[in-house]
């Protein structure tokens, strides 16, 4: 059963197999001896699916605009293919004579929908395995109430690995838990955070570990880092190579809901800035045993979360002097500067400039800050902004790195980016030498 759970959904083999099965299903749906089906039902269903897909594109991209950047056109094409299969299966079943033919028609439509869904997943790599798709986790979970309490004399050092020896009783892998972080200062309505605790956290004595606060994209949720982001696997692999040492990772909610875009600022859209710069750090320090020194803290995220990470790093360098910006935008946006300023800043452009990372990097120096910018080599929408942000951060005195990973705007890039930059980040925060 384990091989089924670990089966890749983003490999070339999976892609070709699903396409082949989808073509077989489509062929069955199209081929039918009934004249009325070929001349009327089939063209009408195909046309209706095309109109619905085009209408969805128009509403999402031109009218509603819930996302700051456009969705790739191929996504709407595959949605149209899936809608076409769903529409066609009804007359195809009616045209079938025998019961077996009706069943095959339904299965054929399912194959087309699965193939279209697989192609959409390949674009984003949101579900890299069958296990992530069906919600089967390969890491143990614990309740917050079951976590071991703070120790009076944790192991500390700089670098930490120079003074740490893993006890024999240490578990081999880390554990996950969920927690609601109270919005004491911000009042922001956030969803529960996901927390990763490395093997060394469950030892006695316990090392004083650094903190990595991660943020998901938009649309998105904290669980995205566990699924497409492969967070636990990356952290466990790092811990195995470093005597159980890895950061305490808190995947906080930076949007409040799947489709919301509060821009990671304090505004009528929500006080996200205060939530992430005060409420989240305060809760972590009071609830988990971590190194409270800001030099041991990292803020990071993907897409919207990447933009948010550089916002927090430039607006609160005393809280997050280190950051990881994975495919972030050149500036926080609701689609364009005018709409952003109007909706979140009451039309006050100066208020936007006062918190915009690029403007801050042009007017201030950050000699104690540093971080990494990562982007997909094929991400033509985000790569220019990441390059510009890297150059501005470097000019502002930050200790920064820039990395391009094969791929586009997808979890394949973000999970690999975290994996590649983690050793450097851990050196910077004093976990390893």
JSON list of N, CA and C in Angstrom, two decimals, residues 209-279:
[
{"chain": "A", "resi": 209, "resn": "UNK", "atom": "N", "xyz": [16.54, 25.94, 19.65]},
{"chain": "A", "resi": 209, "resn": "UNK", "atom": "CA", "xyz": [16.44, 25.91, 18.19]},
{"chain": "A", "resi": 209, "resn": "UNK", "atom": "C", "xyz": [16.01, 27.25, 17.59]},
{"chain": "A", "resi": 210, "resn": "UNK", "atom": "N", "xyz": [16.44, 27.51, 16.35]},
{"chain": "A", "resi": 210, "resn": "UNK", "atom": "CA", "xyz": [15.98, 28.70, 15.64]},
{"chain": "A", "resi": 210, "resn": "UNK", "atom": "C", "xyz": [14.55, 28.51, 15.14]},
{"chain": "A", "resi": 211, "resn": "UNK", "atom": "N", "xyz": [13.97, 29.57, 14.60]},
{"chain": "A", "resi": 211, "resn": "UNK", "atom": "CA", "xyz": [12.57, 29.56, 14.15]},
{"chain": "A", "resi": 211, "resn": "UNK", "atom": "C", "xyz": [12.49, 29.96, 12.69]},
{"chain": "A", "resi": 212, "resn": "UNK", "atom": "N", "xyz": [11.68, 29.20, 11.93]},
{"chain": "A", "resi": 212, "resn": "UNK", "atom": "CA", "xyz": [11.35, 29.55, 10.56]},
{"chain": "A", "resi": 212, "resn": "UNK", "atom": "C", "xyz": [9.84, 29.71, 10.47]},
{"chain": "A", "resi": 213, "resn": "UNK", "atom": "N", "xyz": [9.39, 30.93, 10.22]},
{"chain": "A", "resi": 213, "resn": "UNK", "atom": "CA", "xyz": [7.97, 31.20, 10.02]},
{"chain": "A", "resi": 213, "resn": "UNK", "atom": "C", "xyz": [7.71, 31.19, 8.51]},
{"chain": "A", "resi": 214, "resn": "UNK", "atom": "N", "xyz": [6.84, 30.30, 8.07]},
{"chain": "A", "resi": 214, "resn": "UNK", "atom": "CA", "xyz": [6.55, 30.17, 6.65]},
{"chain": "A", "resi": 214, "resn": "UNK", "atom": "C", "xyz": [5.13, 30.62, 6.33]},
{"chain": "A", "resi": 215, "resn": "UNK", "atom": "N", "xyz": [4.94, 31.11, 5.10]},
{"chain": "A", "resi": 215, "resn": "UNK", "atom": "CA", "xyz": [3.64, 31.58, 4.65]},
{"chain": "A", "resi": 215, "resn": "UNK", "atom": "C", "xyz": [3.30, 30.95, 3.31]},
{"chain": "A", "resi": 216, "resn": "UNK", "atom": "N", "xyz": [2.04, 30.64, 3.12]},
{"chain": "A", "resi": 216, "resn": "UNK", "atom": "CA", "xyz": [1.57, 30.04, 1.86]},
{"chain": "A", "resi": 216, "resn": "UNK", "atom": "C", "xyz": [1.27, 31.14, 0.85]},
{"chain": "A", "resi": 217, "resn": "UNK", "atom": "N", "xyz": [0.80, 30.73, -0.32]},
{"chain": "A", "resi": 217, "resn": "UNK", "atom": "CA", "xyz": [0.46, 31.68, -1.37]},
{"chain": "A", "resi": 217, "resn": "UNK", "atom": "C", "xyz": [-0.99, 32.09, -1.32]},
{"chain": "A", "resi": 218, "resn": "UNK", "atom": "N", "xyz": [-1.45, 32.71, -2.41]},
{"chain": "A", "resi": 218, "resn": "UNK", "atom": "CA", "xyz": [-2.83, 33.15, -2.53]},
{"chain": "A", "resi": 218, "resn": "UNK", "atom": "C", "xyz": [-3.31, 32.89, -3.97]},
{"chain": "A", "resi": 219, "resn": "UNK", "atom": "N", "xyz": [-4.27, 31.95, -4.15]},
{"chain": "A", "resi": 219, "resn": "UNK", "atom": "CA", "xyz": [-5.03, 31.26, -3.11]},
{"chain": "A", "resi": 219, "resn": "UNK", "atom": "C", "xyz": [-4.17, 30.22, -2.40]},
{"chain": "A", "resi": 220, "resn": "UNK", "atom": "N", "xyz": [-4.52, 29.95, -1.16]},
{"chain": "A", "resi": 220, "resn": "UNK", "atom": "CA", "xyz": [-3.74, 28.96, -0.44]},
{"chain": "A", "resi": 220, "resn": "UNK", "atom": "C", "xyz": [-4.13, 28.86, 1.01]},
{"chain": "A", "resi": 221, "resn": "UNK", "atom": "N", "xyz": [-3.45, 27.95, 1.71]},
{"chain": "A", "resi": 221, "resn": "UNK", "atom": "CA", "xyz": [-3.67, 27.71, 3.13]},
{"chain": "A", "resi": 221, "resn": "UNK", "atom": "C", "xyz": [-2.40, 27.12, 3.72]},
{"chain": "A", "resi": 222, "resn": "UNK", "atom": "N", "xyz": [-2.23, 27.19, 5.04]},
{"chain": "A", "resi": 222, "resn": "UNK", "atom": "CA", "xyz": [-1.00, 26.68, 5.65]},
{"chain": "A", "resi": 222, "resn": "UNK", "atom": "C", "xyz": [-0.67, 25.24, 5.27]},
{"chain": "A", "resi": 223, "resn": "UNK", "atom": "N", "xyz": [-1.69, 24.39, 5.08]},
{"chain": "A", "resi": 223, "resn": "UNK", "atom": "CA", "xyz": [-1.44, 22.99, 4.74]},
{"chain": "A", "resi": 223, "resn": "UNK", "atom": "C", "xyz": [-0.72, 22.82, 3.41]},
{"chain": "A", "resi": 224, "resn": "UNK", "atom": "N", "xyz": [-0.73, 23.86, 2.56]},
{"chain": "A", "resi": 224, "resn": "UNK", "atom": "CA", "xyz": [-0.05, 23.76, 1.26]},
{"chain": "A", "resi": 224, "resn": "UNK", "atom": "C", "xyz": [1.43, 23.45, 1.43]},
{"chain": "A", "resi": 225, "resn": "UNK", "atom": "N", "xyz": [2.03, 23.97, 2.50]},
{"chain": "A", "resi": 225, "resn": "UNK", "atom": "CA", "xyz": [3.44, 23.71, 2.72]},
{"chain": "A", "resi": 225, "resn": "UNK", "atom": "C", "xyz": [3.69, 22.25, 3.09]},
{"chain": "A", "resi": 226, "resn": "UNK", "atom": "N", "xyz": [2.69, 21.58, 3.64]},
{"chain": "A", "resi": 226, "resn": "UNK", "atom": "CA", "xyz": [2.85, 20.17, 3.98]},
{"chain": "A", "resi": 226, "resn": "UNK", "atom": "C", "xyz": [2.63, 19.27, 2.76]},
{"chain": "A", "resi": 227, "resn": "UNK", "atom": "N", "xyz": [1.76, 19.71, 1.84]},
{"chain": "A", "resi": 227, "resn": "UNK", "atom": "CA", "xyz": [1.44, 18.91, 0.67]},
{"chain": "A", "resi": 227, "resn": "UNK", "atom": "C", "xyz": [2.43, 19.20, -0.46]},
{"chain": "A", "resi": 228, "resn": "UNK", "atom": "N", "xyz": [2.15, 20.21, -1.26]},
{"chain": "A", "resi": 228, "resn": "UNK", "atom": "CA", "xyz": [3.03, 20.54, -2.36]},
{"chain": "A", "resi": 228, "resn": "UNK", "atom": "C", "xyz": [4.41, 20.98, -1.92]},
{"chain": "A", "resi": 229, "resn": "UNK", "atom": "N", "xyz": [4.50, 21.63, -0.76]},
{"chain": "A", "resi": 229, "resn": "UNK", "atom": "CA", "xyz": [5.79, 22.12, -0.27]},
{"chain": "A", "resi": 229, "resn": "UNK", "atom": "C", "xyz": [6.69, 21.06, 0.31]},
{"chain": "A", "resi": 230, "resn": "UNK", "atom": "N", "xyz": [6.15, 19.87, 0.60]},
{"chain": "A", "resi": 230, "resn": "UNK", "atom": "CA", "xyz": [6.93, 18.74, 1.13]},
{"chain": "A", "resi": 230, "resn": "UNK", "atom": "C", "xyz": [7.77, 19.15, 2.34]},
{"chain": "A", "resi": 231, "resn": "UNK", "atom": "N", "xyz": [7.19, 20.00, 3.20]},
{"chain": "A", "resi": 231, "resn": "UNK", "atom": "CA", "xyz": [7.93, 20.59, 4.32]},
{"chain": "A", "resi": 231, "resn": "UNK", "atom": "C", "xyz": [8.53, 19.55, 5.25]},
{"chain": "A", "resi": 232, "resn": "UNK", "atom": "N", "xyz": [7.71, 18.61, 5.71]},
{"chain": "A", "resi": 232, "resn": "UNK", "atom": "CA", "xyz": [8.20, 17.63, 6.69]},
{"chain": "A", "resi": 232, "resn": "UNK", "atom": "C", "xyz": [9.33, 16.79, 6.12]},
{"chain": "A", "resi": 233, "resn": "UNK", "atom": "N", "xyz": [9.21, 16.40, 4.85]},
{"chain": "A", "resi": 233, "resn": "UNK", "atom": "CA", "xyz": [10.26, 15.59, 4.23]},
{"chain": "A", "resi": 233, "resn": "UNK", "atom": "C", "xyz": [11.58, 16.36, 4.17]},
{"chain": "A", "resi": 234, "resn": "UNK", "atom": "N", "xyz": [11.49, 17.64, 3.79]},
{"chain": "A", "resi": 234, "resn": "UNK", "atom": "CA", "xyz": [12.70, 18.45, 3.70]},
{"chain": "A", "resi": 234, "resn": "UNK", "atom": "C", "xyz": [13.36, 18.64, 5.05]},
{"chain": "A", "resi": 235, "resn": "UNK", "atom": "N", "xyz": [12.55, 18.93, 6.07]},
{"chain": "A", "resi": 235, "resn": "UNK", "atom": "CA", "xyz": [13.10, 19.16, 7.40]},
{"chain": "A", "resi": 235, "resn": "UNK", "atom": "C", "xyz": [13.64, 17.88, 8.03]},
{"chain": "A", "resi": 236, "resn": "UNK", "atom": "N", "xyz": [12.93, 16.77, 7.82]},
{"chain": "A", "resi": 236, "resn": "UNK", "atom": "CA", "xyz": [13.42, 15.50, 8.36]},
{"chain": "A", "resi": 236, "resn": "UNK", "atom": "C", "xyz": [14.74, 15.10, 7.71]},
{"chain": "A", "resi": 237, "resn": "UNK", "atom": "N", "xyz": [14.85, 15.32, 6.41]},
{"chain": "A", "resi": 237, "resn": "UNK", "atom": "CA", "xyz": [16.10, 14.99, 5.71]},
{"chain": "A", "resi": 237, "resn": "UNK", "atom": "C", "xyz": [17.26, 15.84, 6.23]},
{"chain": "A", "resi": 238, "resn": "UNK", "atom": "N", "xyz": [16.99, 17.12, 6.47]},
{"chain": "A", "resi": 238, "resn": "UNK", "atom": "CA", "xyz": [18.02, 18.00, 7.02]},
{"chain": "A", "resi": 238, "resn": "UNK", "atom": "C", "xyz": [18.40, 17.55, 8.42]},
{"chain": "A", "resi": 239, "resn": "UNK", "atom": "N", "xyz": [17.40, 17.21, 9.22]},
{"chain": "A", "resi": 239, "resn": "UNK", "atom": "CA", "xyz": [17.67, 16.77, 10.59]},
{"chain": "A", "resi": 239, "resn": "UNK", "atom": "C", "xyz": [18.48, 15.49, 10.62]},
{"chain": "A", "resi": 240, "resn": "UNK", "atom": "N", "xyz": [18.21, 14.57, 9.71]},
{"chain": "A", "resi": 240, "resn": "UNK", "atom": "CA", "xyz": [18.98, 13.33, 9.68]},
{"chain": "A", "resi": 240, "resn": "UNK", "atom": "C", "xyz": [20.46, 13.58, 9.39]},
{"chain": "A", "resi": 241, "resn": "UNK", "atom": "N", "xyz": [20.74, 14.62, 8.64]},
{"chain": "A", "resi": 241, "resn": "UNK", "atom": "CA", "xyz": [22.13, 14.95, 8.31]},
{"chain": "A", "resi": 241, "resn": "UNK", "atom": "C", "xyz": [22.81, 15.80, 9.39]},
{"chain": "A", "resi": 242, "resn": "UNK", "atom": "N", "xyz": [22.02, 16.26, 10.39]},
{"chain": "A", "resi": 242, "resn": "UNK", "atom": "CA", "xyz": [22.58, 17.16, 11.40]},
{"chain": "A", "resi": 242, "resn": "UNK", "atom": "C", "xyz": [22.17, 16.76, 12.81]},
{"chain": "A", "resi": 243, "resn": "UNK", "atom": "N", "xyz": [22.27, 15.46, 13.10]},
{"chain": "A", "resi": 243, "resn": "UNK", "atom": "CA", "xyz": [22.05, 14.94, 14.46]},
{"chain": "A", "resi": 243, "resn": "UNK", "atom": "C", "xyz": [20.71, 15.35, 15.04]},
{"chain": "A", "resi": 244, "resn": "UNK", "atom": "N", "xyz": [19.67, 15.39, 14.21]},
{"chain": "A", "resi": 244, "resn": "UNK", "atom": "CA", "xyz": [18.34, 15.71, 14.69]},
{"chain": "A", "resi": 244, "resn": "UNK", "atom": "C", "xyz": [18.03, 17.20, 14.75]},
{"chain": "A", "resi": 245, "resn": "UNK", "atom": "N", "xyz": [18.99, 18.04, 14.39]},
{"chain": "A", "resi": 245, "resn": "UNK", "atom": "CA", "xyz": [18.80, 19.49, 14.45]},
{"chain": "A", "resi": 245, "resn": "UNK", "atom": "C", "xyz": [18.11, 20.01, 13.18]},
{"chain": "A", "resi": 246, "resn": "UNK", "atom": "N", "xyz": [17.14, 20.85, 13.38]},
{"chain": "A", "resi": 246, "resn": "UNK", "atom": "CA", "xyz": [16.45, 21.57, 12.31]},
{"chain": "A", "resi": 246, "resn": "UNK", "atom": "C", "xyz": [15.66, 22.68, 12.99]},
{"chain": "A", "resi": 247, "resn": "UNK", "atom": "N", "xyz": [15.19, 23.66, 12.25]},
{"chain": "A", "resi": 247, "resn": "UNK", "atom": "CA", "xyz": [14.44, 24.73, 12.91]},
{"chain": "A", "resi": 247, "resn": "UNK", "atom": "C", "xyz": [13.05, 24.29, 13.33]},
{"chain": "A", "resi": 248, "resn": "UNK", "atom": "N", "xyz": [12.50, 24.97, 14.31]},
{"chain": "A", "resi": 248, "resn": "UNK", "atom": "CA", "xyz": [11.07, 24.87, 14.59]},
{"chain": "A", "resi": 248, "resn": "UNK", "atom": "C", "xyz": [10.37, 25.68, 13.50]},
{"chain": "A", "resi": 249, "resn": "UNK", "atom": "N", "xyz": [9.46, 25.06, 12.78]},
{"chain": "A", "resi": 249, "resn": "UNK", "atom": "CA", "xyz": [8.79, 25.72, 11.66]},
{"chain": "A", "resi": 249, "resn": "UNK", "atom": "C", "xyz": [7.33, 25.96, 12.00]},
{"chain": "A", "resi": 250, "resn": "UNK", "atom": "N", "xyz": [6.90, 27.21, 11.89]},
{"chain": "A", "resi": 250, "resn": "UNK", "atom": "CA", "xyz": [5.51, 27.58, 12.11]},
{"chain": "A", "resi": 250, "resn": "UNK", "atom": "C", "xyz": [4.95, 28.12, 10.80]},
{"chain": "A", "resi": 251, "resn": "UNK", "atom": "N", "xyz": [4.03, 27.37, 10.20]},
{"chain": "A", "resi": 251, "resn": "UNK", "atom": "CA", "xyz": [3.39, 27.83, 8.97]},
{"chain": "A", "resi": 251, "resn": "UNK", "atom": "C", "xyz": [2.15, 28.62, 9.37]},
{"chain": "A", "resi": 252, "resn": "UNK", "atom": "N", "xyz": [2.31, 29.92, 9.41]},
{"chain": "A", "resi": 252, "resn": "UNK", "atom": "CA", "xyz": [1.22, 30.80, 9.86]},
{"chain": "A", "resi": 252, "resn": "UNK", "atom": "C", "xyz": [0.30, 31.17, 8.70]},
{"chain": "A", "resi": 253, "resn": "UNK", "atom": "N", "xyz": [-0.90, 31.60, 9.03]},
{"chain": "A", "resi": 253, "resn": "UNK", "atom": "CA", "xyz": [-1.86, 32.01, 8.02]},
{"chain": "A", "resi": 253, "resn": "UNK", "atom": "C", "xyz": [-1.70, 33.50, 7.74]},
{"chain": "A", "resi": 254, "resn": "UNK", "atom": "N", "xyz": [-1.37, 33.84, 6.50]},
{"chain": "A", "resi": 254, "resn": "UNK", "atom": "CA", "xyz": [-1.16, 35.24, 6.16]},
{"chain": "A", "resi": 254, "resn": "UNK", "atom": "C", "xyz": [-2.26, 35.85, 5.32]},
{"chain": "A", "resi": 255, "resn": "UNK", "atom": "N", "xyz": [-3.38, 35.12, 5.12]},
{"chain": "A", "resi": 255, "resn": "UNK", "atom": "CA", "xyz": [-4.46, 35.67, 4.31]},
{"chain": "A", "resi": 255, "resn": "UNK", "atom": "C", "xyz": [-5.82, 35.66, 5.01]},
{"chain": "A", "resi": 256, "resn": "UNK", "atom": "N", "xyz": [-6.07, 34.68, 5.87]},
{"chain": "A", "resi": 256, "resn": "UNK", "atom": "CA", "xyz": [-7.35, 34.62, 6.58]},
{"chain": "A", "resi": 256, "resn": "UNK", "atom": "C", "xyz": [-8.36, 33.70, 5.92]},
{"chain": "A", "resi": 257, "resn": "UNK", "atom": "N", "xyz": [-8.25, 33.50, 4.61]},
{"chain": "A", "resi": 257, "resn": "UNK", "atom": "CA", "xyz": [-9.11, 32.57, 3.88]},
{"chain": "A", "resi": 257, "resn": "UNK", "atom": "C", "xyz": [-8.41, 32.22, 2.57]},
{"chain": "A", "resi": 258, "resn": "UNK", "atom": "N", "xyz": [-8.95, 31.24, 1.89]},
{"chain": "A", "resi": 258, "resn": "UNK", "atom": "CA", "xyz": [-8.28, 30.73, 0.68]},
{"chain": "A", "resi": 258, "resn": "UNK", "atom": "C", "xyz": [-8.11, 31.79, -0.39]},
{"chain": "A", "resi": 259, "resn": "UNK", "atom": "N", "xyz": [-9.13, 32.60, -0.64]},
{"chain": "A", "resi": 259, "resn": "UNK", "atom": "CA", "xyz": [-9.09, 33.55, -1.74]},
{"chain": "A", "resi": 259, "resn": "UNK", "atom": "C", "xyz": [-8.75, 34.98, -1.32]},
{"chain": "A", "resi": 260, "resn": "UNK", "atom": "N", "xyz": [-8.70, 35.26, -0.02]},
{"chain": "A", "resi": 260, "resn": "UNK", "atom": "CA", "xyz": [-8.45, 36.63, 0.43]},
{"chain": "A", "resi": 260, "resn": "UNK", "atom": "C", "xyz": [-7.03, 37.08, 0.09]},
{"chain": "A", "resi": 261, "resn": "UNK", "atom": "N", "xyz": [-6.88, 38.38, -0.17]},
{"chain": "A", "resi": 261, "resn": "UNK", "atom": "CA", "xyz": [-5.57, 38.97, -0.43]},
{"chain": "A", "resi": 261, "resn": "UNK", "atom": "C", "xyz": [-5.45, 40.26, 0.37]},
{"chain": "A", "resi": 262, "resn": "UNK", "atom": "N", "xyz": [-5.10, 40.16, 1.66]},
{"chain": "A", "resi": 262, "resn": "UNK", "atom": "CA", "xyz": [-4.99, 41.36, 2.51]},
{"chain": "A", "resi": 262, "resn": "UNK", "atom": "C", "xyz": [-3.65, 42.07, 2.38]},
{"chain": "A", "resi": 263, "resn": "UNK", "atom": "N", "xyz": [-2.80, 41.63, 1.44]},
{"chain": "A", "resi": 263, "resn": "UNK", "atom": "CA", "xyz": [-1.57, 42.35, 1.08]},
{"chain": "A", "resi": 263, "resn": "UNK", "atom": "C", "xyz": [-0.49, 42.35, 2.15]},
{"chain": "A", "resi": 264, "resn": "UNK", "atom": "N", "xyz": [-0.69, 41.62, 3.24]},
{"chain": "A", "resi": 264, "resn": "UNK", "atom": "CA", "xyz": [0.33, 41.55, 4.30]},
{"chain": "A", "resi": 264, "resn": "UNK", "atom": "C", "xyz": [0.62, 42.91, 4.92]},
{"chain": "A", "resi": 265, "resn": "UNK", "atom": "N", "xyz": [-0.38, 43.76, 5.00]},
{"chain": "A", "resi": 265, "resn": "UNK", "atom": "CA", "xyz": [-0.25, 45.07, 5.63]},
{"chain": "A", "resi": 265, "resn": "UNK", "atom": "C", "xyz": [-1.39, 45.25, 6.62]},
{"chain": "A", "resi": 266, "resn": "UNK", "atom": "N", "xyz": [-1.31, 46.28, 7.43]},
{"chain": "A", "resi": 266, "resn": "UNK", "atom": "CA", "xyz": [-2.44, 46.66, 8.27]},
{"chain": "A", "resi": 266, "resn": "UNK", "atom": "C", "xyz": [-3.33, 47.60, 7.47]},
{"chain": "A", "resi": 267, "resn": "UNK", "atom": "N", "xyz": [-4.55, 47.17, 7.20]},
{"chain": "A", "resi": 267, "resn": "UNK", "atom": "CA", "xyz": [-5.45, 47.94, 6.35]},
{"chain": "A", "resi": 267, "resn": "UNK", "atom": "C", "xyz": [-6.88, 47.51, 6.62]},
{"chain": "A", "resi": 268, "resn": "UNK", "atom": "N", "xyz": [-7.86, 48.11, 5.95]},
{"chain": "A", "resi": 268, "resn": "UNK", "atom": "CA", "xyz": [-9.24, 47.64, 6.10]},
{"chain": "A", "resi": 268, "resn": "UNK", "atom": "C", "xyz": [-9.42, 46.18, 5.69]},
{"chain": "A", "resi": 269, "resn": "UNK", "atom": "N", "xyz": [-8.45, 45.63, 4.97]},
{"chain": "A", "resi": 269, "resn": "UNK", "atom": "CA", "xyz": [-8.52, 44.23, 4.55]},
{"chain": "A", "resi": 269, "resn": "UNK", "atom": "C", "xyz": [-8.07, 43.28, 5.65]},
{"chain": "A", "resi": 270, "resn": "UNK", "atom": "N", "xyz": [-7.52, 43.81, 6.74]},
{"chain": "A", "resi": 270, "resn": "UNK", "atom": "CA", "xyz": [-7.05, 42.97, 7.85]},
{"chain": "A", "resi": 270, "resn": "UNK", "atom": "C", "xyz": [-5.68, 43.41, 8.33]},
{"chain": "A", "resi": 271, "resn": "UNK", "atom": "N", "xyz": [-5.44, 43.30, 9.63]},
{"chain": "A", "resi": 271, "resn": "UNK", "atom": "CA", "xyz": [-4.15, 43.72, 10.21]},
{"chain": "A", "resi": 271, "resn": "UNK", "atom": "C", "xyz": [-3.14, 42.56, 10.18]},
{"chain": "A", "resi": 272, "resn": "UNK", "atom": "N", "xyz": [-2.75, 42.19, 8.97]},
{"chain": "A", "resi": 272, "resn": "UNK", "atom": "CA", "xyz": [-1.86, 41.05, 8.80]},
{"chain": "A", "resi": 272, "resn": "UNK", "atom": "C", "xyz": [-0.45, 41.39, 9.27]},
{"chain": "A", "resi": 273, "resn": "UNK", "atom": "N", "xyz": [0.00, 42.60, 9.03]},
{"chain": "A", "resi": 273, "resn": "UNK", "atom": "CA", "xyz": [1.34, 43.00, 9.43]},
{"chain": "A", "resi": 273, "resn": "UNK", "atom": "C", "xyz": [1.53, 42.83, 10.94]},
{"chain": "A", "resi": 274, "resn": "UNK", "atom": "N", "xyz": [0.59, 43.34, 11.73]},
{"chain": "A", "resi": 274, "resn": "UNK", "atom": "CA", "xyz": [0.69, 43.22, 13.18]},
{"chain": "A", "resi": 274, "resn": "UNK", "atom": "C", "xyz": [0.58, 41.77, 13.62]},
{"chain": "A", "resi": 275, "resn": "UNK", "atom": "N", "xyz": [-0.28, 41.02, 12.95]},
{"chain": "A", "resi": 275, "resn": "UNK", "atom": "CA", "xyz": [-0.44, 39.61, 13.31]},
{"chain": "A", "resi": 275, "resn": "UNK", "atom": "C", "xyz": [0.87, 38.84, 13.14]},
{"chain": "A", "resi": 276, "resn": "UNK", "atom": "N", "xyz": [1.55, 39.06, 12.01]},
{"chain": "A", "resi": 276, "resn": "UNK", "atom": "CA", "xyz": [2.76, 38.30, 11.72]},
{"chain": "A", "resi": 276, "resn": "UNK", "atom": "C", "xyz": [4.00, 38.86, 12.39]},
{"chain": "A", "resi": 277, "resn": "UNK", "atom": "N", "xyz": [4.00, 40.14, 12.69]},
{"chain": "A", "resi": 277, "resn": "UNK", "atom": "CA", "xyz": [5.19, 40.73, 13.30]},
{"chain": "A", "resi": 277, "resn": "UNK", "atom": "C", "xyz": [5.12, 40.77, 14.83]},
{"chain": "A", "resi": 278, "resn": "UNK", "atom": "N", "xyz": [3.92, 40.62, 15.39]},
{"chain": "A", "resi": 278, "resn": "UNK", "atom": "CA", "xyz": [3.80, 40.67, 16.86]},
{"chain": "A", "resi": 278, "resn": "UNK", "atom": "C", "xyz": [3.09, 39.44, 17.44]},
{"chain": "A", "resi": 279, "resn": "UNK", "atom": "N", "xyz": [1.85, 39.17, 16.96]},
{"chain": "A", "resi": 279, "resn": "UNK", "atom": "CA", "xyz": [1.08, 38.07, 17.55]},
{"chain": "A", "resi": 279, "resn": "UNK", "atom": "C", "xyz": [1.77, 36.73, 17.36]}
]
